[in-house]
Amino acid sequence: MTKEKLSYGKYLQLENILDAQAPKSKESGNLVHDEMLFIIIHQTYELWFKQIQHELNSVIRMFKGNYVQEENIGTVVARLDRIIEIQKLLIDQVGILETMTPMDFLEFRDLLNPASGFQSVQFREIENKLGMMSSKRIKFGKQQYDKFLVGDDRNKALKSEKEISLFELLEKWLERTPFLQFEGFNFWNSYQLAVEEMISKDIDRISENKNLDESAKEASLQNYESIKKTYDALFNEKKYNKLLTEGHRRLSQKATLGSLFILLYRDEPILQLPHQLLTQLVDIDHNLTSWRYRHSQLVFRMIGVKIGTGGSAGHGYLKKTAEKHSIFRDISNLSTYIIPRSSLPELPEELKKELGFYYTHGK
Ligand code: HEM
């Protein structure tokens, strides 16, 4: 028997994909034109979610184990970059759906009940694999999200909650940052002095600012008091652990110091890729938040403050998730402790050499 030649359509299984749009309005005998767009937008989101998971799973695999192969970091960075580009597209894609008017949406909205994007299991898997903590999730109608998932979808989401996340793996990797201690080099002491100087300069600037009224001054100064407190805790294990148990911090003290070192000495050759990686994780987190805002605006535009098809006070719930559902906040927050390059403690010559391209892991 001769083998059938491969064709474009067969390879991509277009028969299956292009036959997978079944508007509910057509079923009910009155096809609404815009329902096709609604279906295709959601399907393309799910395809991109699949690709994001494909990249994320491979990054997680590379991070597992007792140390990350240095040569893998470049691949990790390339794959995270791909995720970021896809996310940008996903944010932009909302605009296509916004060409549908709220009235057009109302033509078929009731036919979708009780299905909702809230039940996207891939979306939950991505959140969980990145490191979303279930205890920190905003409840939906007083319940956890998984209660709204059915059958295999629920199992998949719960499985992804139990598996080790990128956040946890990153934390372990950062805790192993070499060079935090280097033969008599007291980097942290010099660094503390530089930060104290920076904070006290800022405080002087606030006190002397004639454009601020008394209450604005007081609020700013209070903010600096809390910055000082968390900064003190950076170097004090007991105080830092208190921040962790009270939920003000999630990343361990050791990992925090590791990432701070990477951020501060990002120009050293060996730290350039790790720095890029940390920046990417912050980007991924911010893009997720941007998508949440964009989606919540879309929802407000389409249904106002009506309840969603999943039954929540849609817009209100979604706005809260945009504010609270952040995963790598502790990394973004490190900008508070960044000091100008000119104030950075000088690294000893020997250490600078190690941070050049001479270093190989385990030497
Ligand atoms: C007319 C367009 C849309 C409307 C009116 C809408 C409405 C809503 C509402 C009200 C919720 C809250 C849950 C509920 O009550 O159902 C929700 C959640 C959600 N929607 Fe949409 N949505 C739209 C388009 C989309 C699109 C295109 C996606 C892409 C996959 C999407 C994905 C999601 C996700 C993932 C959630 C859960 C978010 C979370 O829990 O943080 N939605 N949507």
PDB file of N, CA and C in Angstrom, residues 255-301:
ATOM      1  N   ALA A 255      17.416  33.391  49.752  1.00  0.00           N
ATOM      2  CA  ALA A 255      17.129  33.601  48.323  1.00  0.00           C
ATOM      3  C   ALA A 255      17.018  35.091  48.017  1.00  0.00           C
ATOM      4  N   THR A 256      16.472  35.852  48.959  1.00  0.00           N
ATOM      5  CA  THR A 256      16.332  37.294  48.750  1.00  0.00           C
ATOM      6  C   THR A 256      17.713  37.938  48.633  1.00  0.00           C
ATOM      7  N   LEU A 257      18.622  37.552  49.533  1.00  0.00           N
ATOM      8  CA  LEU A 257      19.969  38.128  49.472  1.00  0.00           C
ATOM      9  C   LEU A 257      20.673  37.706  48.180  1.00  0.00           C
ATOM     10  N   GLY A 258      20.433  36.454  47.777  1.00  0.00           N
ATOM     11  CA  GLY A 258      21.016  35.966  46.518  1.00  0.00           C
ATOM     12  C   GLY A 258      20.539  36.807  45.351  1.00  0.00           C
ATOM     13  N   SER A 259      19.228  37.069  45.297  1.00  0.00           N
ATOM     14  CA  SER A 259      18.718  37.830  44.144  1.00  0.00           C
ATOM     15  C   SER A 259      19.183  39.280  44.207  1.00  0.00           C
ATOM     16  N   LEU A 260      19.310  39.802  45.411  1.00  0.00           N
ATOM     17  CA  LEU A 260      19.788  41.175  45.543  1.00  0.00           C
ATOM     18  C   LEU A 260      21.221  41.295  45.007  1.00  0.00           C
ATOM     19  N   PHE A 261      22.031  40.305  45.338  1.00  0.00           N
ATOM     20  CA  PHE A 261      23.416  40.308  44.854  1.00  0.00           C
ATOM     21  C   PHE A 261      23.438  40.281  43.315  1.00  0.00           C
ATOM     22  N   ILE A 262      22.577  39.429  42.752  1.00  0.00           N
ATOM     23  CA  ILE A 262      22.509  39.326  41.284  1.00  0.00           C
ATOM     24  C   ILE A 262      22.069  40.666  40.675  1.00  0.00           C
ATOM     25  N   LEU A 263      21.051  41.277  41.290  1.00  0.00           N
ATOM     26  CA  LEU A 263      20.537  42.543  40.749  1.00  0.00           C
ATOM     27  C   LEU A 263      21.593  43.654  40.837  1.00  0.00           C
ATOM     28  N   LEU A 264      22.321  43.663  41.955  1.00  0.00           N
ATOM     29  CA  LEU A 264      23.284  44.742  42.154  1.00  0.00           C
ATOM     30  C   LEU A 264      24.512  44.589  41.261  1.00  0.00           C
ATOM     31  N   TYR A 265      24.947  43.333  41.080  1.00  0.00           N
ATOM     32  CA  TYR A 265      26.175  43.114  40.288  1.00  0.00           C
ATOM     33  C   TYR A 265      25.865  42.495  38.919  1.00  0.00           C
ATOM     34  N   ARG A 266      24.728  42.908  38.379  1.00  0.00           N
ATOM     35  CA  ARG A 266      24.246  42.372  37.086  1.00  0.00           C
ATOM     36  C   ARG A 266      25.239  42.542  35.943  1.00  0.00           C
ATOM     37  N   ASP A 267      26.141  43.535  36.067  1.00  0.00           N
ATOM     38  CA  ASP A 267      27.070  43.792  34.965  1.00  0.00           C
ATOM     39  C   ASP A 267      28.204  42.781  34.900  1.00  0.00           C
ATOM     40  N   GLU A 268      28.429  42.057  36.006  1.00  0.00           N
ATOM     41  CA  GLU A 268      29.497  41.050  35.987  1.00  0.00           C
ATOM     42  C   GLU A 268      29.067  39.920  35.043  1.00  0.00           C
ATOM     43  N   PRO A 269      29.958  39.474  34.163  1.00  0.00           N
ATOM     44  CA  PRO A 269      29.566  38.514  33.120  1.00  0.00           C
ATOM     45  C   PRO A 269      28.761  37.313  33.622  1.00  0.00           C
ATOM     46  N   ILE A 270      29.191  36.702  34.729  1.00  0.00           N
ATOM     47  CA  ILE A 270      28.529  35.467  35.163  1.00  0.00           C
ATOM     48  C   ILE A 270      27.115  35.729  35.697  1.00  0.00           C
ATOM     49  N   LEU A 271      26.831  36.983  36.030  1.00  0.00           N
ATOM     50  CA  LEU A 271      25.517  37.301  36.603  1.00  0.00           C
ATOM     51  C   LEU A 271      24.536  37.869  35.577  1.00  0.00           C
ATOM     52  N   GLN A 272      25.006  38.037  34.333  1.00  0.00           N
ATOM     53  CA  GLN A 272      24.123  38.688  33.352  1.00  0.00           C
ATOM     54  C   GLN A 272      22.889  37.857  33.015  1.00  0.00           C
ATOM     55  N   LEU A 273      23.090  36.554  32.774  1.00  0.00           N
ATOM     56  CA  LEU A 273      21.915  35.717  32.448  1.00  0.00           C
ATOM     57  C   LEU A 273      21.001  35.552  33.667  1.00  0.00           C
ATOM     58  N   PRO A 274      21.556  35.269  34.873  1.00  0.00           N
ATOM     59  CA  PRO A 274      20.672  35.205  36.041  1.00  0.00           C
ATOM     60  C   PRO A 274      19.860  36.497  36.219  1.00  0.00           C
ATOM     61  N   HIS A 275      20.501  37.640  35.941  1.00  0.00           N
ATOM     62  CA  HIS A 275      19.772  38.901  36.075  1.00  0.00           C
ATOM     63  C   HIS A 275      18.632  38.978  35.053  1.00  0.00           C
ATOM     64  N   GLN A 276      18.940  38.529  33.827  1.00  0.00           N
ATOM     65  CA  GLN A 276      17.921  38.538  32.776  1.00  0.00           C
ATOM     66  C   GLN A 276      16.743  37.648  33.197  1.00  0.00           C
ATOM     67  N   LEU A 277      17.087  36.510  33.788  1.00  0.00           N
ATOM     68  CA  LEU A 277      16.058  35.563  34.205  1.00  0.00           C
ATOM     69  C   LEU A 277      15.135  36.173  35.281  1.00  0.00           C
ATOM     70  N   LEU A 278      15.739  36.848  36.257  1.00  0.00           N
ATOM     71  CA  LEU A 278      14.923  37.476  37.305  1.00  0.00           C
ATOM     72  C   LEU A 278      14.011  38.536  36.700  1.00  0.00           C
ATOM     73  N   THR A 279      14.562  39.312  35.764  1.00  0.00           N
ATOM     74  CA  THR A 279      13.759  40.355  35.114  1.00  0.00           C
ATOM     75  C   THR A 279      12.600  39.729  34.349  1.00  0.00           C
ATOM     76  N   GLN A 280      12.861  38.591  33.720  1.00  0.00           N
ATOM     77  CA  GLN A 280      11.805  37.931  32.944  1.00  0.00           C
ATOM     78  C   GLN A 280      10.667  37.452  33.841  1.00  0.00           C
ATOM     79  N   LEU A 281      11.027  36.944  35.020  1.00  0.00           N
ATOM     80  CA  LEU A 281       9.976  36.460  35.915  1.00  0.00           C
ATOM     81  C   LEU A 281       9.085  37.616  36.374  1.00  0.00           C
ATOM     82  N   VAL A 282       9.732  38.764  36.594  1.00  0.00           N
ATOM     83  CA  VAL A 282       8.950  39.953  36.951  1.00  0.00           C
ATOM     84  C   VAL A 282       8.065  40.343  35.757  1.00  0.00           C
ATOM     85  N   ASP A 283       8.617  40.256  34.537  1.00  0.00           N
ATOM     86  CA  ASP A 283       7.831  40.576  33.332  1.00  0.00           C
ATOM     87  C   ASP A 283       6.624  39.644  33.200  1.00  0.00           C
ATOM     88  N   ILE A 284       6.858  38.352  33.421  1.00  0.00           N
ATOM     89  CA  ILE A 284       5.771  37.380  33.275  1.00  0.00           C
ATOM     90  C   ILE A 284       4.657  37.693  34.276  1.00  0.00           C
ATOM     91  N   ASP A 285       5.066  38.009  35.500  1.00  0.00           N
ATOM     92  CA  ASP A 285       4.103  38.362  36.534  1.00  0.00           C
ATOM     93  C   ASP A 285       3.322  39.621  36.145  1.00  0.00           C
ATOM     94  N   HIS A 286       4.052  40.630  35.670  1.00  0.00           N
ATOM     95  CA  HIS A 286       3.398  41.888  35.289  1.00  0.00           C
ATOM     96  C   HIS A 286       2.463  41.681  34.095  1.00  0.00           C
ATOM     97  N   ASN A 287       2.895  40.845  33.156  1.00  0.00           N
ATOM     98  CA  ASN A 287       2.034  40.590  31.995  1.00  0.00           C
ATOM     99  C   ASN A 287       0.746  39.884  32.404  1.00  0.00           C
ATOM    100  N   LEU A 288       0.883  38.992  33.365  1.00  0.00           N
ATOM    101  CA  LEU A 288      -0.306  38.291  33.859  1.00  0.00           C
ATOM    102  C   LEU A 288      -1.258  39.305  34.498  1.00  0.00           C
ATOM    103  N   THR A 289      -0.674  40.221  35.268  1.00  0.00           N
ATOM    104  CA  THR A 289      -1.500  41.255  35.902  1.00  0.00           C
ATOM    105  C   THR A 289      -2.126  42.162  34.837  1.00  0.00           C
ATOM    106  N   SER A 290      -1.340  42.507  33.811  1.00  0.00           N
ATOM    107  CA  SER A 290      -1.897  43.363  32.744  1.00  0.00           C
ATOM    108  C   SER A 290      -3.053  42.651  32.056  1.00  0.00           C
ATOM    109  N   TRP A 291      -2.891  41.343  31.814  1.00  0.00           N
ATOM    110  CA  TRP A 291      -3.984  40.605  31.192  1.00  0.00           C
ATOM    111  C   TRP A 291      -5.222  40.643  32.100  1.00  0.00           C
ATOM    112  N   ARG A 292      -4.994  40.462  33.399  1.00  0.00           N
ATOM    113  CA  ARG A 292      -6.130  40.460  34.332  1.00  0.00           C
ATOM    114  C   ARG A 292      -6.869  41.799  34.277  1.00  0.00           C
ATOM    115  N   TYR A 293      -6.098  42.910  34.249  1.00  0.00           N
ATOM    116  CA  TYR A 293      -6.740  44.236  34.167  1.00  0.00           C
ATOM    117  C   TYR A 293      -7.490  44.388  32.854  1.00  0.00           C
ATOM    118  N   ARG A 294      -6.837  43.988  31.787  1.00  0.00           N
ATOM    119  CA  ARG A 294      -7.421  44.139  30.441  1.00  0.00           C
ATOM    120  C   ARG A 294      -8.708  43.330  30.347  1.00  0.00           C
ATOM    121  N   HIS A 295      -8.662  42.105  30.893  1.00  0.00           N
ATOM    122  CA  HIS A 295      -9.836  41.235  30.864  1.00  0.00           C
ATOM    123  C   HIS A 295     -10.945  41.820  31.749  1.00  0.00           C
ATOM    124  N   SER A 296     -10.570  42.380  32.909  1.00  0.00           N
ATOM    125  CA  SER A 296     -11.617  42.907  33.789  1.00  0.00           C
ATOM    126  C   SER A 296     -12.262  44.156  33.168  1.00  0.00           C
ATOM    127  N   GLN A 297     -11.459  44.929  32.414  1.00  0.00           N
ATOM    128  CA  GLN A 297     -12.038  46.085  31.707  1.00  0.00           C
ATOM    129  C   GLN A 297     -12.991  45.617  30.614  1.00  0.00           C
ATOM    130  N   LEU A 298     -12.573  44.553  29.930  1.00  0.00           N
ATOM    131  CA  LEU A 298     -13.420  43.977  28.879  1.00  0.00           C
ATOM    132  C   LEU A 298     -14.759  43.540  29.477  1.00  0.00           C
ATOM    133  N   VAL A 299     -14.664  42.889  30.634  1.00  0.00           N
ATOM    134  CA  VAL A 299     -15.872  42.382  31.288  1.00  0.00           C
ATOM    135  C   VAL A 299     -16.771  43.547  31.683  1.00  0.00           C
ATOM    136  N   PHE A 300     -16.163  44.619  32.211  1.00  0.00           N
ATOM    137  CA  PHE A 300     -16.952  45.783  32.629  1.00  0.00           C
ATOM    138  C   PHE A 300     -17.671  46.382  31.421  1.00  0.00           C
ATOM    139  N   ARG A 301     -16.938  46.422  30.320  1.00  0.00           N
ATOM    140  CA  ARG A 301     -17.476  46.997  29.094  1.00  0.00           C
ATOM    141  C   ARG A 301     -18.628  46.138  28.543  1.00  0.00           C
TER     142      ARG A 301
END
